[in-house]
Amino acid sequence: MRFDNSKYPSGKNAVDPVHVRYIKILGRVATLTAILMYVSYIPQIISNFSGHPVSPIQPLVAMINATLWVGYGWFKTYRDWPLIISNLPGVIFGLVTVITVYIH
């Protein structure tokens, strides 16, 4: 298992600059969604205090965030397995939570 140390191969083994640009954009989008995930707790907290059902926004955003991080870890030059493994449960449990909000 190799880890990405940010030194991309050059010469005949060079990494496509478009691929590098895509991965950097994906990382920025994933970071932004992580912030949105924590902001989305506010409606859930307000809803819980007022006695209404839990909002599906937080688990939905958490699921999207985890999906982006899994994609980021998968499409890096060298797959980032710790990142993939740590976020895959977020995809699964986020989806299950969103579905159960409507099926209760």
Short mmCIF file of N, CA, C and O in Angstrom, two decimals:
data_model
loop_
_atom_site.label_atom_id
_atom_site.label_comp_id
_atom_site.label_asym_id
_atom_site.label_seq_id
_atom_site.Cartn_x
_atom_site.Cartn_y
_atom_site.Cartn_z
N MET A 1 0.86 -1.17 0.00
CA MET A 1 0.00 0.00 0.00
C MET A 1 0.91 1.24 0.00
O MET A 1 1.74 1.40 0.86
N ARG A 2 0.72 2.11 -0.99
CA ARG A 2 1.52 3.33 -1.08
C ARG A 2 0.68 4.51 -0.64
O ARG A 2 -0.54 4.54 -0.83
N PHE A 3 1.32 5.50 -0.09
CA PHE A 3 0.63 6.70 0.38
C PHE A 3 1.04 7.89 -0.47
O PHE A 3 2.19 8.00 -0.89
N ASP A 4 0.11 8.77 -0.70
CA ASP A 4 0.35 9.98 -1.48
C ASP A 4 1.12 10.98 -0.62
O ASP A 4 0.61 11.46 0.38
N ASN A 5 2.36 11.28 -1.01
CA ASN A 5 3.17 12.23 -0.25
C ASN A 5 3.25 13.58 -0.97
O ASN A 5 4.14 14.37 -0.73
N SER A 6 2.33 13.83 -1.91
CA SER A 6 2.22 15.06 -2.68
C SER A 6 3.37 15.28 -3.65
O SER A 6 3.47 16.32 -4.25
N LYS A 7 4.24 14.31 -3.85
CA LYS A 7 5.28 14.39 -4.87
C LYS A 7 4.84 13.50 -6.03
O LYS A 7 4.97 12.29 -5.97
N TYR A 8 4.30 14.13 -7.04
CA TYR A 8 3.77 13.37 -8.16
C TYR A 8 4.88 12.98 -9.11
O TYR A 8 5.84 13.73 -9.31
N PRO A 9 4.79 11.80 -9.72
CA PRO A 9 5.82 11.34 -10.64
C PRO A 9 5.98 12.30 -11.82
O PRO A 9 5.03 12.96 -12.23
N SER A 10 7.19 12.35 -12.37
CA SER A 10 7.44 13.19 -13.54
C SER A 10 7.99 12.31 -14.65
O SER A 10 8.20 11.12 -14.48
N GLY A 11 8.24 12.92 -15.80
CA GLY A 11 8.77 12.16 -16.93
C GLY A 11 7.71 11.28 -17.54
O GLY A 11 6.54 11.65 -17.66
N LYS A 12 8.11 10.06 -17.94
CA LYS A 12 7.16 9.17 -18.61
C LYS A 12 6.08 8.64 -17.66
O LYS A 12 5.05 8.16 -18.08
N ASN A 13 6.30 8.74 -16.34
CA ASN A 13 5.30 8.31 -15.34
C ASN A 13 4.50 9.49 -14.79
O ASN A 13 3.88 9.37 -13.74
N ALA A 14 4.55 10.64 -15.47
CA ALA A 14 3.91 11.85 -14.97
C ALA A 14 2.41 11.66 -14.80
O ALA A 14 1.76 10.93 -15.56
N VAL A 15 1.88 12.33 -13.79
CA VAL A 15 0.44 12.31 -13.53
C VAL A 15 -0.19 13.44 -14.35
O VAL A 15 0.34 14.55 -14.41
N ASP A 16 -1.32 13.15 -14.95
CA ASP A 16 -2.04 14.13 -15.76
C ASP A 16 -2.41 15.34 -14.91
O ASP A 16 -3.04 15.20 -13.86
N PRO A 17 -2.01 16.57 -15.32
CA PRO A 17 -2.33 17.76 -14.53
C PRO A 17 -3.83 17.98 -14.34
O PRO A 17 -4.26 18.53 -13.33
N VAL A 18 -4.62 17.53 -15.30
CA VAL A 18 -6.07 17.64 -15.16
C VAL A 18 -6.55 16.78 -14.00
O VAL A 18 -7.42 17.19 -13.22
N HIS A 19 -5.97 15.60 -13.87
CA HIS A 19 -6.32 14.71 -12.75
C HIS A 19 -5.95 15.36 -11.41
O HIS A 19 -6.74 15.32 -10.47
N VAL A 20 -4.77 15.95 -11.33
CA VAL A 20 -4.32 16.61 -10.11
C VAL A 20 -5.27 17.76 -9.77
O VAL A 20 -5.69 17.93 -8.62
N ARG A 21 -5.65 18.56 -10.78
CA ARG A 21 -6.57 19.68 -10.56
C ARG A 21 -7.92 19.18 -10.07
O ARG A 21 -8.51 19.75 -9.15
N TYR A 22 -8.42 18.09 -10.68
CA TYR A 22 -9.70 17.52 -10.27
C TYR A 22 -9.67 17.08 -8.81
O TYR A 22 -10.60 17.35 -8.05
N ILE A 23 -8.60 16.44 -8.40
CA ILE A 23 -8.48 15.96 -7.03
C ILE A 23 -8.43 17.13 -6.05
O ILE A 23 -9.04 17.08 -4.98
N LYS A 24 -7.74 18.21 -6.41
CA LYS A 24 -7.68 19.38 -5.53
C LYS A 24 -9.05 20.02 -5.38
O LYS A 24 -9.44 20.43 -4.29
N ILE A 25 -9.80 20.11 -6.48
CA ILE A 25 -11.16 20.67 -6.42
C ILE A 25 -12.04 19.78 -5.56
O ILE A 25 -12.82 20.26 -4.72
N LEU A 26 -11.94 18.46 -5.74
CA LEU A 26 -12.73 17.53 -4.95
C LEU A 26 -12.42 17.67 -3.46
O LEU A 26 -13.33 17.66 -2.62
N GLY A 27 -11.16 17.87 -3.10
CA GLY A 27 -10.78 18.07 -1.71
C GLY A 27 -11.38 19.34 -1.12
O GLY A 27 -11.83 19.36 0.02
N ARG A 28 -11.40 20.41 -1.92
CA ARG A 28 -12.00 21.66 -1.45
C ARG A 28 -13.49 21.53 -1.25
O ARG A 28 -14.05 22.04 -0.26
N VAL A 29 -14.17 20.86 -2.18
CA VAL A 29 -15.61 20.65 -2.04
C VAL A 29 -15.91 19.80 -0.81
O VAL A 29 -16.84 20.09 -0.05
N ALA A 30 -15.09 18.77 -0.57
CA ALA A 30 -15.29 17.92 0.61
C ALA A 30 -15.09 18.70 1.90
O ALA A 30 -15.83 18.51 2.87
N THR A 31 -14.12 19.59 1.92
CA THR A 31 -13.90 20.43 3.11
C THR A 31 -15.10 21.33 3.36
O THR A 31 -15.56 21.47 4.51
N LEU A 32 -15.63 21.93 2.30
CA LEU A 32 -16.79 22.80 2.44
C LEU A 32 -18.00 22.02 2.97
O LEU A 32 -18.70 22.50 3.86
N THR A 33 -18.23 20.84 2.46
CA THR A 33 -19.37 20.06 2.95
C THR A 33 -19.20 19.62 4.39
O THR A 33 -20.19 19.44 5.10
N ALA A 34 -17.94 19.44 4.84
CA ALA A 34 -17.72 19.11 6.25
C ALA A 34 -18.19 20.26 7.14
O ALA A 34 -18.83 20.03 8.18
N ILE A 35 -17.90 21.47 6.73
CA ILE A 35 -18.38 22.64 7.48
C ILE A 35 -19.90 22.68 7.47
O ILE A 35 -20.54 22.90 8.50
N LEU A 36 -20.50 22.45 6.30
CA LEU A 36 -21.97 22.45 6.19
C LEU A 36 -22.60 21.37 7.07
O LEU A 36 -23.70 21.55 7.60
N MET A 37 -21.92 20.24 7.22
CA MET A 37 -22.45 19.17 8.05
C MET A 37 -22.64 19.64 9.49
O MET A 37 -23.67 19.36 10.11
N TYR A 38 -21.65 20.35 10.02
CA TYR A 38 -21.76 20.81 11.40
C TYR A 38 -22.77 21.94 11.54
O TYR A 38 -23.47 22.02 12.54
N VAL A 39 -22.87 22.80 10.56
CA VAL A 39 -23.86 23.88 10.59
C VAL A 39 -25.27 23.29 10.55
O VAL A 39 -26.20 23.82 11.16
N SER A 40 -25.43 22.19 9.86
CA SER A 40 -26.76 21.59 9.74
C SER A 40 -27.28 20.99 11.04
O SER A 40 -28.45 20.59 11.11
N TYR A 41 -26.46 20.91 12.08
CA TYR A 41 -26.94 20.45 13.39
C TYR A 41 -27.90 21.46 14.02
O TYR A 41 -28.71 21.10 14.86
N ILE A 42 -27.80 22.72 13.66
CA ILE A 42 -28.61 23.77 14.28
C ILE A 42 -30.11 23.49 14.16
O ILE A 42 -30.82 23.52 15.17
N PRO A 43 -30.65 23.18 12.97
CA PRO A 43 -32.08 22.87 12.89
C PRO A 43 -32.48 21.64 13.72
O PRO A 43 -33.56 21.60 14.30
N GLN A 44 -31.59 20.65 13.79
CA GLN A 44 -31.88 19.46 14.58
C GLN A 44 -31.96 19.80 16.06
O GLN A 44 -32.85 19.31 16.77
N ILE A 45 -31.05 20.60 16.56
CA ILE A 45 -31.06 21.00 17.96
C ILE A 45 -32.32 21.79 18.28
O ILE A 45 -33.00 21.54 19.28
N ILE A 46 -32.67 22.76 17.45
CA ILE A 46 -33.88 23.56 17.65
C ILE A 46 -35.11 22.66 17.63
O ILE A 46 -36.01 22.79 18.46
N SER A 47 -35.15 21.74 16.67
CA SER A 47 -36.28 20.81 16.57
C SER A 47 -36.40 19.93 17.80
O SER A 47 -37.51 19.69 18.31
N ASN A 48 -35.28 19.44 18.29
CA ASN A 48 -35.31 18.59 19.48
C ASN A 48 -35.82 19.35 20.71
O ASN A 48 -36.57 18.80 21.51
N PHE A 49 -35.37 20.58 20.88
CA PHE A 49 -35.81 21.37 22.03
C PHE A 49 -37.29 21.73 21.97
O PHE A 49 -37.93 21.88 22.99
N SER A 50 -37.84 21.88 20.76
CA SER A 50 -39.25 22.27 20.64
C SER A 50 -40.18 21.07 20.54
O SER A 50 -41.39 21.24 20.39
N GLY A 51 -39.64 19.84 20.61
CA GLY A 51 -40.47 18.65 20.64
C GLY A 51 -40.97 18.16 19.29
O GLY A 51 -41.92 17.39 19.22
N HIS A 52 -40.35 18.59 18.22
CA HIS A 52 -40.74 18.15 16.89
C HIS A 52 -39.81 17.04 16.40
O HIS A 52 -38.72 16.86 16.92
N PRO A 53 -40.24 16.28 15.38
CA PRO A 53 -39.37 15.21 14.85
C PRO A 53 -38.03 15.76 14.36
O PRO A 53 -37.92 16.92 13.97
N VAL A 54 -37.04 14.90 14.36
CA VAL A 54 -35.69 15.27 13.94
C VAL A 54 -35.68 15.60 12.44
O VAL A 54 -36.31 14.92 11.64
N SER A 55 -34.96 16.65 12.09
CA SER A 55 -34.83 17.07 10.69
C SER A 55 -33.93 16.11 9.92
O SER A 55 -32.89 15.68 10.43
N PRO A 56 -34.28 15.78 8.69
CA PRO A 56 -33.42 14.90 7.90
C PRO A 56 -32.24 15.61 7.26
O PRO A 56 -31.41 14.97 6.63
N ILE A 57 -32.12 16.93 7.42
CA ILE A 57 -31.06 17.69 6.77
C ILE A 57 -29.68 17.23 7.24
O ILE A 57 -28.79 16.99 6.42
N GLN A 58 -29.48 17.10 8.55
CA GLN A 58 -28.15 16.74 9.08
C GLN A 58 -27.67 15.38 8.57
O GLN A 58 -26.56 15.28 8.06
N PRO A 59 -28.47 14.33 8.68
CA PRO A 59 -27.95 13.06 8.17
C PRO A 59 -27.75 13.06 6.66
O PRO A 59 -26.84 12.41 6.16
N LEU A 60 -28.56 13.82 5.93
CA LEU A 60 -28.38 13.89 4.48
C LEU A 60 -27.06 14.58 4.12
O LEU A 60 -26.30 14.09 3.30
N VAL A 61 -26.78 15.71 4.74
CA VAL A 61 -25.52 16.42 4.48
C VAL A 61 -24.33 15.59 4.96
O VAL A 61 -23.29 15.55 4.29
N ALA A 62 -24.47 14.91 6.09
CA ALA A 62 -23.39 14.04 6.58
C ALA A 62 -23.11 12.92 5.58
O ALA A 62 -21.95 12.58 5.33
N MET A 63 -24.16 12.37 4.99
CA MET A 63 -23.99 11.30 4.01
C MET A 63 -23.28 11.83 2.76
O MET A 63 -22.36 11.19 2.23
N ILE A 64 -23.68 13.01 2.27
CA ILE A 64 -23.03 13.60 1.09
C ILE A 64 -21.56 13.90 1.40
O ILE A 64 -20.67 13.62 0.58
N ASN A 65 -21.29 14.46 2.57
CA ASN A 65 -19.92 14.76 2.98
C ASN A 65 -19.07 13.49 3.01
O ASN A 65 -17.96 13.46 2.47
N ALA A 66 -19.58 12.46 3.63
CA ALA A 66 -18.82 11.20 3.72
C ALA A 66 -18.59 10.61 2.33
O ALA A 66 -17.51 10.08 2.05
N THR A 67 -19.57 10.73 1.44
CA THR A 67 -19.43 10.23 0.07
C THR A 67 -18.31 10.98 -0.66
O THR A 67 -17.50 10.37 -1.37
N LEU A 68 -18.27 12.30 -0.50
CA LEU A 68 -17.21 13.08 -1.14
C LEU A 68 -15.83 12.71 -0.60
O LEU A 68 -14.86 12.60 -1.36
N TRP A 69 -15.73 12.49 0.72
CA TRP A 69 -14.43 12.11 1.29
C TRP A 69 -14.01 10.72 0.82
O TRP A 69 -12.83 10.48 0.58
N VAL A 70 -14.96 9.81 0.70
CA VAL A 70 -14.63 8.48 0.17
C VAL A 70 -14.14 8.61 -1.28
O VAL A 70 -13.14 8.00 -1.67
N GLY A 71 -14.83 9.44 -2.08
CA GLY A 71 -14.40 9.67 -3.45
C GLY A 71 -13.02 10.31 -3.53
O GLY A 71 -12.18 9.93 -4.35
N TYR A 72 -12.77 11.27 -2.67
CA TYR A 72 -11.46 11.93 -2.61
C TYR A 72 -10.37 10.91 -2.30
O TYR A 72 -9.33 10.87 -2.96
N GLY A 73 -10.60 10.08 -1.29
CA GLY A 73 -9.61 9.07 -0.93
C GLY A 73 -9.39 8.03 -2.01
O GLY A 73 -8.29 7.54 -2.22
N TRP A 74 -10.44 7.71 -2.76
CA TRP A 74 -10.38 6.69 -3.81
C TRP A 74 -9.64 7.20 -5.05
O TRP A 74 -8.85 6.48 -5.66
N PHE A 75 -9.87 8.46 -5.44
CA PHE A 75 -9.33 8.98 -6.69
C PHE A 75 -7.98 9.68 -6.55
O PHE A 75 -7.46 10.19 -7.55
N LYS A 76 -7.40 9.73 -5.36
CA LYS A 76 -6.05 10.28 -5.21
C LYS A 76 -5.07 9.40 -5.97
O LYS A 76 -5.38 8.27 -6.32
N THR A 77 -3.87 9.93 -6.22
CA THR A 77 -2.86 9.16 -6.94
C THR A 77 -2.64 7.79 -6.30
O THR A 77 -2.59 6.77 -6.97
N TYR A 78 -2.53 7.79 -4.97
CA TYR A 78 -2.46 6.54 -4.21
C TYR A 78 -3.68 6.54 -3.30
O TYR A 78 -3.89 7.48 -2.55
N ARG A 79 -4.48 5.51 -3.37
CA ARG A 79 -5.71 5.47 -2.57
C ARG A 79 -5.41 5.67 -1.09
O ARG A 79 -4.50 5.08 -0.53
N ASP A 80 -6.22 6.52 -0.48
CA ASP A 80 -6.06 6.85 0.94
C ASP A 80 -7.04 5.98 1.73
O ASP A 80 -8.14 6.39 2.05
N TRP A 81 -6.61 4.76 2.03
CA TRP A 81 -7.50 3.79 2.67
C TRP A 81 -8.02 4.24 4.03
O TRP A 81 -9.20 4.01 4.32
N PRO A 82 -7.22 4.85 4.89
CA PRO A 82 -7.79 5.31 6.16
C PRO A 82 -8.93 6.31 5.97
O PRO A 82 -9.93 6.26 6.67
N LEU A 83 -8.78 7.18 5.00
CA LEU A 83 -9.84 8.16 4.71
C LEU A 83 -11.09 7.47 4.17
O LEU A 83 -12.21 7.78 4.58
N ILE A 84 -10.90 6.52 3.29
CA ILE A 84 -12.03 5.78 2.71
C ILE A 84 -12.75 4.98 3.79
O ILE A 84 -13.98 5.06 3.93
N ILE A 85 -11.99 4.21 4.56
CA ILE A 85 -12.59 3.34 5.58
C ILE A 85 -13.30 4.14 6.67
O ILE A 85 -14.37 3.76 7.13
N SER A 86 -12.72 5.27 7.06
CA SER A 86 -13.33 6.05 8.14
C SER A 86 -14.60 6.78 7.70
O SER A 86 -15.43 7.12 8.53
N ASN A 87 -14.78 7.02 6.41
CA ASN A 87 -15.96 7.74 5.94
C ASN A 87 -17.03 6.84 5.33
O ASN A 87 -18.18 7.25 5.21
N LEU A 88 -16.70 5.62 4.99
CA LEU A 88 -17.69 4.71 4.42
C LEU A 88 -18.88 4.45 5.35
O LEU A 88 -20.03 4.46 4.90
N PRO A 89 -18.66 4.28 6.67
CA PRO A 89 -19.82 4.14 7.56
C PRO A 89 -20.73 5.38 7.55
O PRO A 89 -21.94 5.26 7.71
N GLY A 90 -20.16 6.55 7.33
CA GLY A 90 -20.97 7.77 7.25
C GLY A 90 -21.92 7.74 6.08
O GLY A 90 -23.05 8.23 6.16
N VAL A 91 -21.47 7.15 4.96
CA VAL A 91 -22.34 7.02 3.79
C VAL A 91 -23.49 6.07 4.12
O VAL A 91 -24.67 6.38 3.89
N ILE A 92 -23.17 4.94 4.69
CA ILE A 92 -24.18 3.91 4.98
C ILE A 92 -25.16 4.38 6.05
O ILE A 92 -26.38 4.37 5.83
N PHE A 93 -24.65 4.82 7.19
CA PHE A 93 -25.54 5.21 8.29
C PHE A 93 -26.30 6.50 7.99
O PHE A 93 -27.43 6.67 8.43
N GLY A 94 -25.70 7.41 7.22
CA GLY A 94 -26.40 8.63 6.81
C GLY A 94 -27.59 8.29 5.94
O GLY A 94 -28.70 8.82 6.13
N LEU A 95 -27.40 7.37 4.98
CA LEU A 95 -28.49 6.96 4.11
C LEU A 95 -29.59 6.26 4.89
O LEU A 95 -30.78 6.55 4.72
N VAL A 96 -29.21 5.36 5.78
CA VAL A 96 -30.19 4.65 6.60
C VAL A 96 -30.98 5.63 7.46
O VAL A 96 -32.21 5.53 7.59
N THR A 97 -30.31 6.62 8.03
CA THR A 97 -30.97 7.61 8.88
C THR A 97 -31.98 8.43 8.08
O THR A 97 -33.11 8.65 8.53
N VAL A 98 -31.59 8.88 6.88
CA VAL A 98 -32.51 9.67 6.05
C VAL A 98 -33.74 8.84 5.68
O VAL A 98 -34.87 9.33 5.75
N ILE A 99 -33.52 7.59 5.34
CA ILE A 99 -34.67 6.73 4.97
C ILE A 99 -35.58 6.52 6.17
O ILE A 99 -36.80 6.62 6.04
N THR A 100 -35.01 6.28 7.34
CA THR A 100 -35.86 6.00 8.51
C THR A 100 -36.58 7.24 9.03
O THR A 100 -37.58 7.09 9.75
N VAL A 101 -36.12 8.43 8.68
CA VAL A 101 -36.86 9.65 9.06
C VAL A 101 -38.25 9.63 8.43
O VAL A 101 -39.24 10.04 9.04
N TYR A 102 -38.34 9.12 7.20
CA TYR A 102 -39.60 9.12 6.48
C TYR A 102 -40.42 7.85 6.66
O TYR A 102 -41.60 7.82 6.38
N ILE A 103 -39.78 6.77 7.12
CA ILE A 103 -40.49 5.49 7.25
C ILE A 103 -41.03 5.27 8.66
O ILE A 103 -41.89 4.44 8.85
N HIS A 104 -40.57 5.98 9.65
CA HIS A 104 -40.95 5.75 11.05
C HIS A 104 -42.39 5.43 11.12
O HIS A 104 -43.03 4.83 11.79
#
